[in-house]
XYZ file of C-alpha atoms in Angstrom:
183
model
C 36.068 -20.397 -2.781
C 35.081 -22.732 -5.513
C 32.593 -25.721 -4.384
C 35.074 -28.255 -3.880
C 36.917 -26.926 -1.905
C 33.685 -26.003 -0.090
C 32.520 -29.213 0.091
C 35.994 -30.606 1.210
C 35.614 -28.150 4.538
C 32.459 -29.177 5.137
C 33.950 -32.641 5.293
C 36.769 -32.013 6.979
C 34.319 -30.143 9.896
C 31.713 -33.158 10.632
C 34.794 -35.384 10.276
C 35.871 -33.475 13.363
C 32.317 -33.402 14.953
C 32.511 -36.973 14.856
C 35.856 -37.641 16.257
C 34.167 -35.266 19.173
C 31.633 -36.513 19.553
C 33.242 -40.202 20.058
C 35.666 -39.428 22.410
C 32.704 -37.983 24.579
C 30.974 -41.046 24.895
C 34.785 -42.741 25.580
C 34.627 -40.527 28.224
C 38.116 -38.750 26.346
C 37.398 -34.911 27.009
C 36.736 -33.010 23.761
C 39.003 -31.570 21.178
C 39.129 -27.752 21.718
C 39.126 -26.267 17.750
C 42.521 -24.710 17.688
C 42.973 -21.074 17.930
C 43.632 -21.395 14.011
C 40.681 -23.266 12.961
C 38.339 -20.863 15.100
C 40.403 -17.598 13.074
C 39.960 -19.083 9.810
C 36.249 -19.531 10.270
C 35.743 -15.832 11.317
C 37.518 -14.965 7.926
C 35.152 -16.863 6.608
C 31.849 -15.578 7.894
C 32.780 -11.856 7.699
C 33.762 -12.936 3.743
C 30.291 -14.363 3.542
C 28.962 -11.441 5.236
C 31.278 -9.448 2.889
C 29.983 -11.398 0.020
C 26.323 -10.384 0.921
C 26.119 -7.063 1.700
C 27.866 -6.721 -1.872
C 25.414 -8.834 -3.145
C 22.169 -7.146 -1.915
C 23.872 -4.021 -3.097
C 24.455 -4.714 -6.424
C 20.507 -6.150 -6.100
C 18.935 -3.275 -5.286
C 20.906 -1.044 -7.547
C 19.667 -3.035 -10.276
C 16.252 -3.268 -8.800
C 16.428 1.235 -9.376
C 18.049 0.875 -12.116
C 15.077 -1.127 -13.897
C 12.362 1.266 -12.417
C 14.130 4.561 -14.104
C 14.329 2.689 -17.209
C 10.493 1.793 -17.002
C 9.929 4.977 -16.238
C 11.902 6.476 -19.328
C 10.524 3.737 -21.667
C 6.676 4.669 -20.674
C 8.590 8.448 -21.332
C 10.120 8.126 -24.502
C 6.444 6.209 -25.774
C 4.134 9.384 -24.671
C 7.011 11.456 -26.594
C 7.177 9.553 -29.702
C 3.209 9.823 -29.762
C 3.372 13.166 -28.400
C 6.043 14.707 -31.344
C 3.322 12.484 -34.341
C 0.577 15.245 -32.493
C 2.160 17.958 -32.679
C 1.647 18.693 -36.506
C -1.672 18.852 -35.457
C -1.948 21.055 -32.802
C -0.479 23.248 -35.269
C -3.365 22.918 -38.132
C -5.224 23.739 -35.514
C -3.158 27.120 -34.674
C -3.122 28.121 -38.343
C -6.983 27.294 -38.599
C -7.594 29.913 -35.603
C -6.144 32.350 -36.899
C -8.238 31.850 -40.206
C -11.615 31.971 -38.523
C -10.042 34.636 -36.412
C -9.416 36.738 -39.263
C -12.755 36.180 -40.560
C -14.939 36.988 -37.534
C -16.963 33.945 -38.228
C -19.206 32.752 -35.807
C -20.008 29.323 -36.761
C -16.483 28.508 -35.458
C -17.590 27.727 -31.533
C -17.395 24.089 -32.053
C -14.033 24.501 -33.859
C -13.020 26.540 -30.561
C -14.236 23.757 -28.043
C -12.764 20.905 -29.872
C -8.742 22.625 -29.843
C -9.477 23.678 -26.070
C -10.221 20.216 -25.511
C -6.656 19.237 -27.284
C -4.338 21.515 -25.634
C -6.123 20.519 -22.452
C -4.978 17.138 -23.395
C -1.492 17.630 -24.369
C -1.345 19.795 -21.193
C -2.243 17.079 -19.552
C 0.237 15.153 -20.804
C 3.126 17.435 -19.852
C 3.535 19.400 -23.254
C 3.659 23.171 -23.206
C 4.327 25.236 -26.396
C 7.728 27.220 -25.551
C 7.322 30.724 -25.290
C 9.081 32.505 -28.223
C 9.185 36.608 -29.304
C 10.115 38.523 -31.635
C 13.141 40.089 -29.956
C 14.182 37.702 -27.620
C 17.325 36.268 -27.542
C 18.547 33.134 -29.909
C 19.317 30.100 -27.656
C 20.768 26.892 -29.423
C 19.206 24.963 -26.245
C 16.041 25.702 -27.596
C 15.833 27.208 -31.150
C 16.168 26.172 -34.830
C 17.938 28.408 -36.988
C 16.182 28.108 -40.192
C 17.552 31.433 -42.049
C 19.583 34.654 -40.726
C 18.506 37.710 -42.363
C 19.636 41.350 -42.644
C 18.362 42.749 -38.786
C 15.754 45.533 -39.712
C 17.348 47.345 -36.534
C 20.518 47.117 -35.093
C 18.826 45.350 -31.548
C 17.848 42.874 -33.827
C 21.194 41.589 -34.216
C 21.616 38.238 -33.030
C 17.914 38.122 -31.438
C 14.710 36.202 -33.177
C 13.566 38.112 -36.385
C 10.388 35.878 -36.893
C 9.005 32.584 -35.593
C 8.217 30.034 -38.272
C 6.803 27.262 -36.183
C 6.187 26.707 -32.721
C 8.349 24.645 -30.263
C 7.052 22.071 -27.671
C 8.667 20.991 -24.198
C 8.032 17.745 -22.760
C 8.123 17.516 -19.353
C 10.317 20.535 -19.266
C 12.545 18.689 -21.970
C 12.713 20.136 -25.914
C 10.885 17.296 -27.762
C 10.694 20.486 -30.431
C 12.904 23.101 -31.246
C 11.275 26.215 -32.207
C 11.841 26.777 -35.885
C 13.096 31.073 -35.566
C 14.561 33.228 -38.262
C 17.947 34.973 -36.927
C 18.943 38.899 -37.562
C 22.890 38.957 -38.161
């Protein structure tokens, strides 16, 4: 129903009420609404209720969707930051390996900073992938950068070496582990 139809119906109803009031004042019995008019009114009420329920449902879906999109936007912003910090984590690990090989006693400050950095990453849901040589190659978690002949039969189709560690952010891959696969 458009606005003009609604206005016309309201005017008709007002005229009926005025006629009823005038006839009551004149001592005449008031006109009773016709049975089909009552049915029309019931249909209009049912239609209005249906529209209300649909609009309410649509609004609730909109509210949920926007809340979900907002959460995804925040997580996406975190994801970009985490991706930018992963090379720093790699550098920390290379430096740690170098310090441990040299048995440098003065590296204690470095290790404290590295541990603090790891804890911050963990706080925001970042976990390194546990990828071992000899484990099965999984395309959902690993990126094969090259294939080499397997040193023995048991390593065919399996990971021979891990070139770069992979990371998960809230159980979602943010960087695939770069691996060498035996063929």
